[in-house]
Coordinates of C-alpha atoms in Angstrom, one line a residue:
X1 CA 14.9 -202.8 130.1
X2 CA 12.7 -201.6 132.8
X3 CA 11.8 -198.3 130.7
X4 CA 11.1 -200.6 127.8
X5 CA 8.5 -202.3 129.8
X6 CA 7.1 -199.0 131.5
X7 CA 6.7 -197.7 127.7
X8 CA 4.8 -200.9 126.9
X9 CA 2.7 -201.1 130.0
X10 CA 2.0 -197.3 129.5
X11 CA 1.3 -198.0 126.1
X12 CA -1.3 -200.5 126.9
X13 CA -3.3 -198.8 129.3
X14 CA -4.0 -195.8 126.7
X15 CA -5.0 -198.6 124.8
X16 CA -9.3 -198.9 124.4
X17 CA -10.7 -202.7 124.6
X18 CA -11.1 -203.2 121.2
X19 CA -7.7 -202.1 120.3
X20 CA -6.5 -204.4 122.9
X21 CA -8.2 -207.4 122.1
X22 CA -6.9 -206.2 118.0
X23 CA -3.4 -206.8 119.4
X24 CA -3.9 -209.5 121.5
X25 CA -5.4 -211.7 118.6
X26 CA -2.7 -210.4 115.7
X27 CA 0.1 -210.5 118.4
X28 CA -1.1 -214.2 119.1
X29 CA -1.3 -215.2 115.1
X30 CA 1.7 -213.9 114.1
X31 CA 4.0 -215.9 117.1
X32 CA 1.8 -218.9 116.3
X33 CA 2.6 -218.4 112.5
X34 CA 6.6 -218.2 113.7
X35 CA 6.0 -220.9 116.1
X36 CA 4.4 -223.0 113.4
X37 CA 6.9 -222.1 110.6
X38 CA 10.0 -222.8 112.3
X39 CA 8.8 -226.1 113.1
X40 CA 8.0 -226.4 109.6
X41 CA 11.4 -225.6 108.2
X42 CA 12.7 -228.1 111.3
X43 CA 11.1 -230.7 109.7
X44 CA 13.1 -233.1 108.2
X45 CA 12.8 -233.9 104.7
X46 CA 11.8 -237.0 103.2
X47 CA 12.4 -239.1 100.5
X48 CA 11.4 -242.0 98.5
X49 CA 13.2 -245.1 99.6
X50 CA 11.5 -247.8 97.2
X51 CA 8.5 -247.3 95.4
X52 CA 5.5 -249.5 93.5
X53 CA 5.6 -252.2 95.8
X54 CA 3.0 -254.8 97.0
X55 CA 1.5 -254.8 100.1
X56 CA 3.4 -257.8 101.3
X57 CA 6.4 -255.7 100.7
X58 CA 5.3 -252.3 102.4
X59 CA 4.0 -254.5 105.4
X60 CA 8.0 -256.1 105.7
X61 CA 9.7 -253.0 104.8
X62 CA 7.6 -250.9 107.3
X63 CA 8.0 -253.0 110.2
X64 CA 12.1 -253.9 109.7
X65 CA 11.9 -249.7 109.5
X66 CA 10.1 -249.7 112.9
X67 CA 12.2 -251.5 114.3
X68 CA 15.5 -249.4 113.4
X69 CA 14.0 -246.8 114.9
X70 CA 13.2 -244.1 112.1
X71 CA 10.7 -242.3 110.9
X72 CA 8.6 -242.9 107.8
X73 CA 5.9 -241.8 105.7
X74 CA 3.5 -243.7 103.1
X75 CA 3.0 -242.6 100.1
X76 CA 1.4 -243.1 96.4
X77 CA -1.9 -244.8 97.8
X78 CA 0.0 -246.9 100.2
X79 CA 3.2 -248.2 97.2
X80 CA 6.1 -246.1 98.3
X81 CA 7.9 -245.6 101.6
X82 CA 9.3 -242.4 102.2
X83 CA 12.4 -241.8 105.2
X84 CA 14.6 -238.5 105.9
X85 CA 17.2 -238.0 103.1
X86 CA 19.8 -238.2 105.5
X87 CA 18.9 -241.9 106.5
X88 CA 18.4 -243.4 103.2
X89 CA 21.1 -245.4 102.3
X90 CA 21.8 -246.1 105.9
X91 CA 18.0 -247.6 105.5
X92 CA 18.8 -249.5 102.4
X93 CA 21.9 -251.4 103.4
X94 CA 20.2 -252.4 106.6
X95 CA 17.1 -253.8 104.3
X96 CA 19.2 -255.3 101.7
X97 CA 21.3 -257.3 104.5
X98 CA 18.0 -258.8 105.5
X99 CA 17.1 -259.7 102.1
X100 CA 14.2 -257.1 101.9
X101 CA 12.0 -256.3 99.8
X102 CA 11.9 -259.3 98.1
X103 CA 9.8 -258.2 95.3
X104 CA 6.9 -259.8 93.1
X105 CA 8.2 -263.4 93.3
X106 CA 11.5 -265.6 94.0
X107 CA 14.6 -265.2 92.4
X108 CA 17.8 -267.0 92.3
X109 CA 17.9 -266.6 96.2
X110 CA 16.0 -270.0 96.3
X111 CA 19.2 -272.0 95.8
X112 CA 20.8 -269.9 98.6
X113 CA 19.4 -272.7 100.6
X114 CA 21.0 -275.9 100.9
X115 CA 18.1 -279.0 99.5
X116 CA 19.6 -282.2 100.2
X117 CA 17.5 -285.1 98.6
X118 CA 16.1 -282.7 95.9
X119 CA 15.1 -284.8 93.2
X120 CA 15.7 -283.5 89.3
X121 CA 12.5 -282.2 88.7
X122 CA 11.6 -280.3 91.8
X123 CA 15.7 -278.6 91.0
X124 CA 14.6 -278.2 87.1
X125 CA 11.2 -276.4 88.4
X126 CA 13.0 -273.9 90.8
X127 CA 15.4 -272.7 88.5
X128 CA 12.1 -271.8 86.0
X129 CA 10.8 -270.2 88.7
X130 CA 13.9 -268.4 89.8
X131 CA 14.4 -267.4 86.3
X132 CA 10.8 -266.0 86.0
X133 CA 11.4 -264.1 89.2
X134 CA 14.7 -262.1 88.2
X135 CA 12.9 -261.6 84.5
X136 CA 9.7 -260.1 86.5
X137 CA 12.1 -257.7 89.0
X138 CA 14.0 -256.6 85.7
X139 CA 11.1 -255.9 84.2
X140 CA 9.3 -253.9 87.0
X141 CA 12.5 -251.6 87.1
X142 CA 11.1 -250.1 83.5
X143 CA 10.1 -246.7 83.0
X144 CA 6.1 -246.9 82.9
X145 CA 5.7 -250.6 84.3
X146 CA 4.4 -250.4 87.6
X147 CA 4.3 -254.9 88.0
X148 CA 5.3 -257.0 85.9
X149 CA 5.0 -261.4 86.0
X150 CA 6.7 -263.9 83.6
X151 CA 6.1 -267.1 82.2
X152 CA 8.3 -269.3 80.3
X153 CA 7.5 -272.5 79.0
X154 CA 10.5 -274.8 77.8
X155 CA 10.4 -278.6 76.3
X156 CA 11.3 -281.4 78.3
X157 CA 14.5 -282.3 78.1
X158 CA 13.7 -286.2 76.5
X159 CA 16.3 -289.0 74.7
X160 CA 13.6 -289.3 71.7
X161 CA 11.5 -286.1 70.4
X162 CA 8.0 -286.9 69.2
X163 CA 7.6 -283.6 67.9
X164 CA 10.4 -281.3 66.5
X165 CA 8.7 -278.4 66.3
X166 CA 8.6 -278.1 69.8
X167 CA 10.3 -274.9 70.5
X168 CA 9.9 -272.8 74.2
X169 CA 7.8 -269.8 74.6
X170 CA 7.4 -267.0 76.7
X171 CA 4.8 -264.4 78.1
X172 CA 5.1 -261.2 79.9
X173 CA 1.9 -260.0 82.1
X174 CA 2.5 -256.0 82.3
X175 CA 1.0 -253.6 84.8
X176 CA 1.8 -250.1 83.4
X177 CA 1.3 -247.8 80.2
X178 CA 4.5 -248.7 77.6
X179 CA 5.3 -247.8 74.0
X180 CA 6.4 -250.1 71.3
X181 CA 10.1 -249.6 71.9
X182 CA 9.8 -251.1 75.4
X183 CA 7.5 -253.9 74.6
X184 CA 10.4 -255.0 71.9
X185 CA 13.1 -254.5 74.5
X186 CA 11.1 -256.9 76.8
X187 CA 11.0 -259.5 74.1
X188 CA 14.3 -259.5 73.7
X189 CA 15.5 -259.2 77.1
X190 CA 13.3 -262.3 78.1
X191 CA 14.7 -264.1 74.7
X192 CA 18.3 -263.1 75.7
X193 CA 17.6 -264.8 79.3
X194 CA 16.3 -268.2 77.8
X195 CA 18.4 -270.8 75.9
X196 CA 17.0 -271.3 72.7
X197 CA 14.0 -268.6 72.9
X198 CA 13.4 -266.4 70.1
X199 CA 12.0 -262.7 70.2
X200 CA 8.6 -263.7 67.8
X201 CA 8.1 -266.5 70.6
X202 CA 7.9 -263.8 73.4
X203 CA 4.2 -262.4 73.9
X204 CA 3.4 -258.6 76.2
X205 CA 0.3 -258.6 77.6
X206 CA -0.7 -255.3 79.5
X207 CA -3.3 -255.5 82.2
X208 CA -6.5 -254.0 79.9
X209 CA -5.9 -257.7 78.0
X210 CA -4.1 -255.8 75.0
X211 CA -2.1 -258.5 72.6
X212 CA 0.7 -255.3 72.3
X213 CA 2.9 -257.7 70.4
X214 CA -0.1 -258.2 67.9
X215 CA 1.4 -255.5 65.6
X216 CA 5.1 -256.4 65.7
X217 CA 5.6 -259.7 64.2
X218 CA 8.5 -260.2 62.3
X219 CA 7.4 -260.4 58.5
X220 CA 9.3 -260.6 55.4
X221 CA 7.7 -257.2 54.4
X222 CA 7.0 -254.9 57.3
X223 CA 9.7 -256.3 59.7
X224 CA 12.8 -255.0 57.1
X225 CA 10.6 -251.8 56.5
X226 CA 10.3 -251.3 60.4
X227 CA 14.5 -251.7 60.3
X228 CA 14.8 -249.4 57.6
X229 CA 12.9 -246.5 59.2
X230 CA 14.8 -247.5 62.4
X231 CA 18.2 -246.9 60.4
X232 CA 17.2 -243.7 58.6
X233 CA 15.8 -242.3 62.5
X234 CA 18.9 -243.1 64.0
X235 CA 20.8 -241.3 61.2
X236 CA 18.5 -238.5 61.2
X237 CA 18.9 -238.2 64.4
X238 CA 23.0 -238.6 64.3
X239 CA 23.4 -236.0 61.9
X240 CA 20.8 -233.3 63.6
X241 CA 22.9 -233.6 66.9
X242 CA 25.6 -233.0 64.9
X243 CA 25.0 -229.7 63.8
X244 CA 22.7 -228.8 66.9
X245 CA 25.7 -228.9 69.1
X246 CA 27.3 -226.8 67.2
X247 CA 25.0 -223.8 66.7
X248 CA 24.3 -223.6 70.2
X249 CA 27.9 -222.7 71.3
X250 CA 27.4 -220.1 68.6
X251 CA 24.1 -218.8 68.6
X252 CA 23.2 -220.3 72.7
X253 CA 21.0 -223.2 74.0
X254 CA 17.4 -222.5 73.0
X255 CA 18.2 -220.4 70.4
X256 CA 18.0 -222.9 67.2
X257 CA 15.7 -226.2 66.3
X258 CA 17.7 -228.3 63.5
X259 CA 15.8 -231.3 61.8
X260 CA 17.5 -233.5 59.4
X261 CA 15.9 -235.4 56.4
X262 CA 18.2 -238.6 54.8
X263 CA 17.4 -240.5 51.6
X264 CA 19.4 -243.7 52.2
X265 CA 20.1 -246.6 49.9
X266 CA 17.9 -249.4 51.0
X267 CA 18.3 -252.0 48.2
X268 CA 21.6 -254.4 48.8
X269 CA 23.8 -254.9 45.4
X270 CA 26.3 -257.7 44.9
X271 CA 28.1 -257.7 41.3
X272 CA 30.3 -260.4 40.2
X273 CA 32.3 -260.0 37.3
X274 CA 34.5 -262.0 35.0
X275 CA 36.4 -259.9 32.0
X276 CA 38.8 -261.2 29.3
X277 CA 41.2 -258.9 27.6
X278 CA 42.6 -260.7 24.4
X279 CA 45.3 -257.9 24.1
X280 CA 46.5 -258.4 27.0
X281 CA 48.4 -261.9 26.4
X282 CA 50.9 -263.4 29.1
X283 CA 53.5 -266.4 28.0
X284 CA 52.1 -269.0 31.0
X285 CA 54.9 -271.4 30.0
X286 CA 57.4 -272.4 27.3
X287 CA 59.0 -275.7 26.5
X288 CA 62.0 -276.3 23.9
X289 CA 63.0 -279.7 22.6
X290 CA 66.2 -280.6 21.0
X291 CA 67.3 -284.0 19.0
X292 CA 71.0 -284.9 17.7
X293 CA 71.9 -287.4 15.5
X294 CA 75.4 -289.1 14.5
X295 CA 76.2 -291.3 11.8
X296 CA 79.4 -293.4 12.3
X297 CA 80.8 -296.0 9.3
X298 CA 82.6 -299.0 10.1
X299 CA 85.4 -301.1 8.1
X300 CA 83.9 -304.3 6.8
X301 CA 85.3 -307.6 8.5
X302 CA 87.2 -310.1 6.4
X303 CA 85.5 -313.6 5.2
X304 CA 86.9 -316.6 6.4
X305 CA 88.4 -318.9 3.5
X306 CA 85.6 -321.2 2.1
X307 CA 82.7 -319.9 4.1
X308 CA 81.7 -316.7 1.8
X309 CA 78.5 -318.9 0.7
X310 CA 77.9 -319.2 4.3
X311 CA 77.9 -315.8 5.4
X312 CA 74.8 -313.9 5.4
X313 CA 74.0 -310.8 3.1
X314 CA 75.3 -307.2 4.1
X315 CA 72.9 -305.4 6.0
X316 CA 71.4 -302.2 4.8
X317 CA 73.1 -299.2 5.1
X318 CA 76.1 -300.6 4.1
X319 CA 78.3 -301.0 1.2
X320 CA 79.5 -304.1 -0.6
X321 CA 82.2 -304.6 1.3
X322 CA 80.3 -304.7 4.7
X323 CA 81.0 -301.3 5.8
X324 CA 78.5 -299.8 8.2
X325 CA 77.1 -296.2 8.7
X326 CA 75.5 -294.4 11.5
X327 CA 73.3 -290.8 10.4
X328 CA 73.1 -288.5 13.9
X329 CA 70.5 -285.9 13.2
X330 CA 69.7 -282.7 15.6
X331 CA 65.9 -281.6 16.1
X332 CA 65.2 -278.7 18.1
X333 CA 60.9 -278.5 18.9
X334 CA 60.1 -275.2 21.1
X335 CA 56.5 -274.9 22.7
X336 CA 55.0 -271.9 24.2
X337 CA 51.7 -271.2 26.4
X338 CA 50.1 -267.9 26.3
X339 CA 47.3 -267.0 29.1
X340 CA 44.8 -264.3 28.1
X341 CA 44.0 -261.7 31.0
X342 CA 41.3 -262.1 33.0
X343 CA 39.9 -259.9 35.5
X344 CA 37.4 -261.5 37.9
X345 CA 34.8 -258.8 40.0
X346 CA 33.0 -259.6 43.5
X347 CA 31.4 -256.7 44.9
X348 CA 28.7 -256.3 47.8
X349 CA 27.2 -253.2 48.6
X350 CA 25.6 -253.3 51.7
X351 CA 22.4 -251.1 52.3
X352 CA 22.5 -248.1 54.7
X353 CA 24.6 -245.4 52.7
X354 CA 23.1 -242.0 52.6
X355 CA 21.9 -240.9 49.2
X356 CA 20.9 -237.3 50.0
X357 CA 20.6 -235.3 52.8
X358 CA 18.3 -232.3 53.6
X359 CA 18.4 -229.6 56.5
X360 CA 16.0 -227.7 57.7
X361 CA 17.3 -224.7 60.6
X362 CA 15.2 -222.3 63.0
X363 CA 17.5 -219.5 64.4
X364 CA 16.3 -216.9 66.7
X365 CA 16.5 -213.5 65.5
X366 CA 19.8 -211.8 66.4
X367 CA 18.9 -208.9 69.4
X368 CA 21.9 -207.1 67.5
X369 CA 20.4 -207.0 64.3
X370 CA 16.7 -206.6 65.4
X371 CA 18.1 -202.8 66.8
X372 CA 18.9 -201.6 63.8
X373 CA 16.7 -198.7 62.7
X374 CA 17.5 -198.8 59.2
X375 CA 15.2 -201.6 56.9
X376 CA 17.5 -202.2 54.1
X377 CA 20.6 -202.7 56.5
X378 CA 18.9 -204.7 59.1
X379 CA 17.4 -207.1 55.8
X380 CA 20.9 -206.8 54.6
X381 CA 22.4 -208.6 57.8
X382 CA 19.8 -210.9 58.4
X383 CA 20.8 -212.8 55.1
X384 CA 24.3 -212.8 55.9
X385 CA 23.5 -214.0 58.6
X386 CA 21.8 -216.5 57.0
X387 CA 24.4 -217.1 54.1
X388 CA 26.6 -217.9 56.8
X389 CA 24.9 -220.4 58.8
X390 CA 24.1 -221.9 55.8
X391 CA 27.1 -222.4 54.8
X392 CA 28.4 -223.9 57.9
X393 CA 25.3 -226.2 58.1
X394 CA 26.6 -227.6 54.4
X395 CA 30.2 -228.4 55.8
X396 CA 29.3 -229.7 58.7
X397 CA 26.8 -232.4 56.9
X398 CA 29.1 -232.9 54.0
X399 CA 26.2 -231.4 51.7
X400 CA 27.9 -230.9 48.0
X401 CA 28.2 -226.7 46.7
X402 CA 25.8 -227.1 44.7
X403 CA 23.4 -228.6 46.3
X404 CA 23.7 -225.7 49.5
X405 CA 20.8 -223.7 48.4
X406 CA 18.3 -226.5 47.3
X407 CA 18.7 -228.9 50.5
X408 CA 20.1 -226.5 53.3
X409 CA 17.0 -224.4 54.5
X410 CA 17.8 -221.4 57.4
X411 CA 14.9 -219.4 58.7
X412 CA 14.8 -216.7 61.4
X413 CA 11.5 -217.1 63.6
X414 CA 11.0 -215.7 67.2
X415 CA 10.8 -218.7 69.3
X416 CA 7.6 -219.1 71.8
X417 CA 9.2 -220.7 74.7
X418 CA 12.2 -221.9 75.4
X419 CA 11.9 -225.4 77.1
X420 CA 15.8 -226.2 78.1
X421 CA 15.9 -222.8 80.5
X422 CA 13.0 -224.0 81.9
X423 CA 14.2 -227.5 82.7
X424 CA 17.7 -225.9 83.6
X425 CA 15.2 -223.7 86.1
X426 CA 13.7 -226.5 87.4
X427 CA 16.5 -228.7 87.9
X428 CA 18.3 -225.6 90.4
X429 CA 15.2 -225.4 91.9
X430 CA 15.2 -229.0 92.9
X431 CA 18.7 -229.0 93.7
X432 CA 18.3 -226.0 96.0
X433 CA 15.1 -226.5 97.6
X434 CA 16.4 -227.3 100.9
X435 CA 17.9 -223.5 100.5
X436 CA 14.8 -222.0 98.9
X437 CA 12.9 -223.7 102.1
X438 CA 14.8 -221.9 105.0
X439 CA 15.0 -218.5 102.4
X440 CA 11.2 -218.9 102.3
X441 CA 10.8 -219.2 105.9
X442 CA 12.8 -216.5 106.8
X443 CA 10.9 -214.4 104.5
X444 CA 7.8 -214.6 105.7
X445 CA 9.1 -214.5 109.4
X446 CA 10.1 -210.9 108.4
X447 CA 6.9 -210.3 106.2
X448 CA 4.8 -210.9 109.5
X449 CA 6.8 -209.3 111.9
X450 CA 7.2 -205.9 109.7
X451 CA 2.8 -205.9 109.3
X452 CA 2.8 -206.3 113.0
X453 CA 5.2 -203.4 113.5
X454 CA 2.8 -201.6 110.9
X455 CA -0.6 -202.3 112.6
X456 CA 1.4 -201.0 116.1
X457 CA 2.6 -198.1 114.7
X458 CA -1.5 -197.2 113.3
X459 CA -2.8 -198.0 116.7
X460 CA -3.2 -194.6 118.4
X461 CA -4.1 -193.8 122.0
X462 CA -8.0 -193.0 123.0
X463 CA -8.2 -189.3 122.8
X464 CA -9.9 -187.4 125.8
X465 CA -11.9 -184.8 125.7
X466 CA -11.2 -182.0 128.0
X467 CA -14.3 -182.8 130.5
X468 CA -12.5 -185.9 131.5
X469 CA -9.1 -183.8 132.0
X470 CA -10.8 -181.9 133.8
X471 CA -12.0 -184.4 135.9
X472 CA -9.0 -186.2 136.0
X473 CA -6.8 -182.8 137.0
X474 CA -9.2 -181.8 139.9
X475 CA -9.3 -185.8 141.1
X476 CA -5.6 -186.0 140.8
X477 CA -5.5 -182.2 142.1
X478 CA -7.9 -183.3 145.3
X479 CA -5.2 -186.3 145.9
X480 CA -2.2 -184.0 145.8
X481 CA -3.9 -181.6 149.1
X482 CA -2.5 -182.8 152.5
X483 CA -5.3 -186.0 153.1
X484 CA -6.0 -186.8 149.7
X485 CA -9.7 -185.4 150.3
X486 CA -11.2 -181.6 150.4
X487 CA -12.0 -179.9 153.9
X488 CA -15.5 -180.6 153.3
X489 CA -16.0 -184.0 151.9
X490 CA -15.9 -187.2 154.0
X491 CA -13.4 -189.8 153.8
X492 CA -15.7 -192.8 153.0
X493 CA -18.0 -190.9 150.5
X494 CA -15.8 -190.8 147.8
X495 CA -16.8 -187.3 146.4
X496 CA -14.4 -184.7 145.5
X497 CA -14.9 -180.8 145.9
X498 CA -14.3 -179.3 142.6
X499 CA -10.7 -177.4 142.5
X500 CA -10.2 -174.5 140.0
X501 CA -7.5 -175.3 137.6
X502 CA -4.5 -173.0 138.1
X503 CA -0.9 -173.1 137.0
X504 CA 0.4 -175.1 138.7
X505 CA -1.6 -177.8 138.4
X506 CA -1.8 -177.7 134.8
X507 CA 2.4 -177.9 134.8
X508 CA 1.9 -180.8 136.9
X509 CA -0.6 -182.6 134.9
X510 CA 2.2 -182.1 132.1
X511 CA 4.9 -183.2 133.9
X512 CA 2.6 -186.3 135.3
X513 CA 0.9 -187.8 132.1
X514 CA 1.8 -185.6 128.6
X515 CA 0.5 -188.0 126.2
X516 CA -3.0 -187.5 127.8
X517 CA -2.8 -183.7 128.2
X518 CA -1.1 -183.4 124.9
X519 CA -4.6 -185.2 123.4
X520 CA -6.7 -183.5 125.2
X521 CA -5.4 -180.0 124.0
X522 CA -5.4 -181.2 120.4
X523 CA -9.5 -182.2 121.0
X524 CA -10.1 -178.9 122.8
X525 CA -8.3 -177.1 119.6
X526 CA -10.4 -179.3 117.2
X527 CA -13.6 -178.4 118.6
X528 CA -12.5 -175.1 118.6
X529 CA -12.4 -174.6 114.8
X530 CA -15.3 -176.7 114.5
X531 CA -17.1 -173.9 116.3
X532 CA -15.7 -171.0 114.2
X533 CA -16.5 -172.5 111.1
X534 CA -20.3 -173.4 112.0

């Protein structure tokens, strides 16, 4: 260690003033650079704990942080509050026990309180404005919205209605930038939330005083065309995953686009029919009927002696005797029913069935193929290629043999860009940036340090010319002599007698200080040549 430190001292006093003050400044930089870059990477890192609040909120939500005793940052003009990742949640809980933040208006925490003595209105009134507050936080928890405040307006509850078209309504201030899909999600998550609220009764207004439910009212014309399109995109989009997901385990992600066209049936169809088939008879029911009749005769009784003018005449049927006779007759009557077969028809077809479908594919060329020297082989493989993927396209959307070539389309394009790696890149970046942070510091620790090493390395000592060896040999010769002095000089003047230079003094000038003598001789030998050559 201690020649370490003679080297360096030694080092430094060959050194000229500007070279010194050189080092001095870059030696200082580059330990203030490490100084300030481990500091840096010490840091901790922070991270969003809520964002887009109001200033009541960020006031609360600061102090209650203060308080716990950890450090925090402002952020996004003074809406977001930022804390080290490590203390986030820890944060959070604490907050949320306290009830904090609150947000943009009360919720259903107002009957958290006990009201005694409440009368029905003032109860009737804080559960609109409880509902309006959850609607607003819901609503503020959208993509886009930054605020959001909600108004509902629902008919007294009376005995008697003087007016039954009264009906309740809704409106939505919005603080934010949103697209039509999330203004009709807001109308019907408020209508959803309100007994007896429809989605047309629902009005979005954005804070430039745009009407953006102007253009979405429910008509008998555009509102079923704006389903239909919202069908066919749904099964465009259905049926382009479908085959999507399959080329890239084939061909790799980024490697193929897949669009999908449908034709779907849009008209509904309901049939009913009734058919009779006369040929086609049925016996519904058959009755037979069947009479017997009996005739019996009887012997005729005898007359009583002296009353034959008395008695009456024979009855008909029989003889003159009196004799009687009874006729039994059999009838047999047979009826039968036939029913004639009917066939009765209800059908419904609902709209929504796909009528045609047409596919359109971008593939990558194939490095494999693109190597091959020869033109008529490499065309030859790109369209089996292509026959292929065509084909595979068609089974996978069900797309009838002889429709393959008319409605499945396959194209080989170089692509410009390919957007999932660069998401994938960015996503590991994020992921790993605590990593990349430390890597990063570390790397330029070793950058500075190795151009520091370089600088010392170009720094050379002064060189002396040999009139100051010489001086220096016959000062350092003088102080060698018994004394330190000549013979003939005085101790307090200070002035040497010049010594010649012999052999010995030169091998202990060598011995004493080589890197000077060593320049020195390289100077002497420099001028040297300069002289021959002039």
């Amino acid at each position: 260690m201690n020649s370490i430190l003679q080297q360096i001292r030694q080092l430094w006093s060959q050194l000229g003033i500007n070279q010194r003050v050189t080092l001095a400044v870059t030696g200082s930089a580059v330990i203030a650079g490490m100084i300030a870059l481990v500091a840096w990477s010490q840091r901790p890192q922070m991270q969003l704990l809520y964002g887009r609040l109001s200033p009541k909120d960020i006031s609360t939500v600061m102090a209650s942080i203060q308080e716990l005793g950890i450090k925090s940052d402002m952020g996004a003009n003074g809406t977001a509050v930022y804390v080290p990742s490590d203390q986030v949640h820890k944060v959070r809980m604490a907050l949320a026990a306290k009830g904090i933040p609150s947000g943009e208006g009360v919720g259903f925490e107002i009957f958290d309180r006990a009201n005694f003595g409440v009368s029905d209105f003032i109860q009737r009134t804080n559960y609109s404005r409880a509902l309006q507050g959850e609607l607003s936080r819901t609503i503020s928890q959208l993509q886009g919205v930054r605020s959001a405040r909600v108004m509902v307006v629902t008919p007294e509850n009376r005995l008697l209605f003087t007016d039954a078209r009264t009906k309740p309504t809704a409106s939505v201030f919005i603080e934010g930038a949103i697209n039509a899909e999330q203004v009709n999600s807001i109308r019907f998550l408020v209508a959803n939330s309100v007994e007896g609220l429809k989605a047309e009764d629902v009005s979005v207004v954005d804070n430039r005083g745009q009407n953006l439910t102007e253009g979405l009212k429910e008509d008998s014309v555009m509102g079923q065309a704006s389903g239909q399109m919202r069908l066919r995109r749904n099964v465009e989009d259905y049926f382009a995953n479908k085959v999507d997901t399959m080329l890239v385990k084939v061909l790799g992600p980024g490697n193929s686009v897949v669009r999908v066209s449908a034709e779907l049936e849009t008209e509904a169809l309901s049939k009913n029919e009734e058919r009779f088939d006369p040929e086609g008879q049925v016996v519904r029911t058959e009755t037979t009927t069947d009479d017997t009749t009996t005739t019996n005769e009887t012997e005729a009784a005898q007359a009583v002696t002296g009353a034959t003018a008395n008695a009456p005449a024979p009855a008909a049927g029989g003889d003159a005797n009196g004799a009687k006779k009874v006729s039994d007759s059999n009838k047999k009557n047979k009826t039968t029913q036939f029913e004639i077969n009917k066939i009765i028809t209800n059908a419904v077809k609902a709209p929504g069935s796909v009528k045609m479908l047409t596919v359109a594919v971008l593939v990558a060329p194939d490095p494999v193929v693109e190597r091959e020297k020869d033109a008529a082989r490499k065309e030859k493989l790109r369209e089996d290629r292509k026959s292929m993927l065509r084909g595979v396209v068609a089974n996978a959307l069900g797309v009838a043999q002889k429709d393959i070539k008319s409605n499945v389309s396959i194209e080989e394009m170089p692509f410009q860009s390919t957007p999932k790696e660069e998401q994938g890149m960015v996503e590991l970046l994020t992921r790993n940036s605590d990593l990349l942070r430390d890597a990063g510091a570390i790397l330029v620790a070793v950058v500075l340090f190795v151009a520091f090493m370089r600088m010392l390395k170009r720094t050379k000592p002064d060189e002396i010319p040999m009139e100051m060896l010489t001086a220096q040999a016959e000062t350092e010769a003088m102080q060698a002599l018994p004394g330190g002095r000549s013979g003939g000089g005085s101790a307090g003047s200070g002035l040497t007698m010049p010594q010649p230079i012999t052999v010995d003094l030169i091998n202990d000038m060598i011995r004493r200080k080589p890197e000077n003598v060593g320049a020195a001789l390289r100077s002497w030998m420099d001028s040297d040549k300069k002289e021959e050559n002039t």
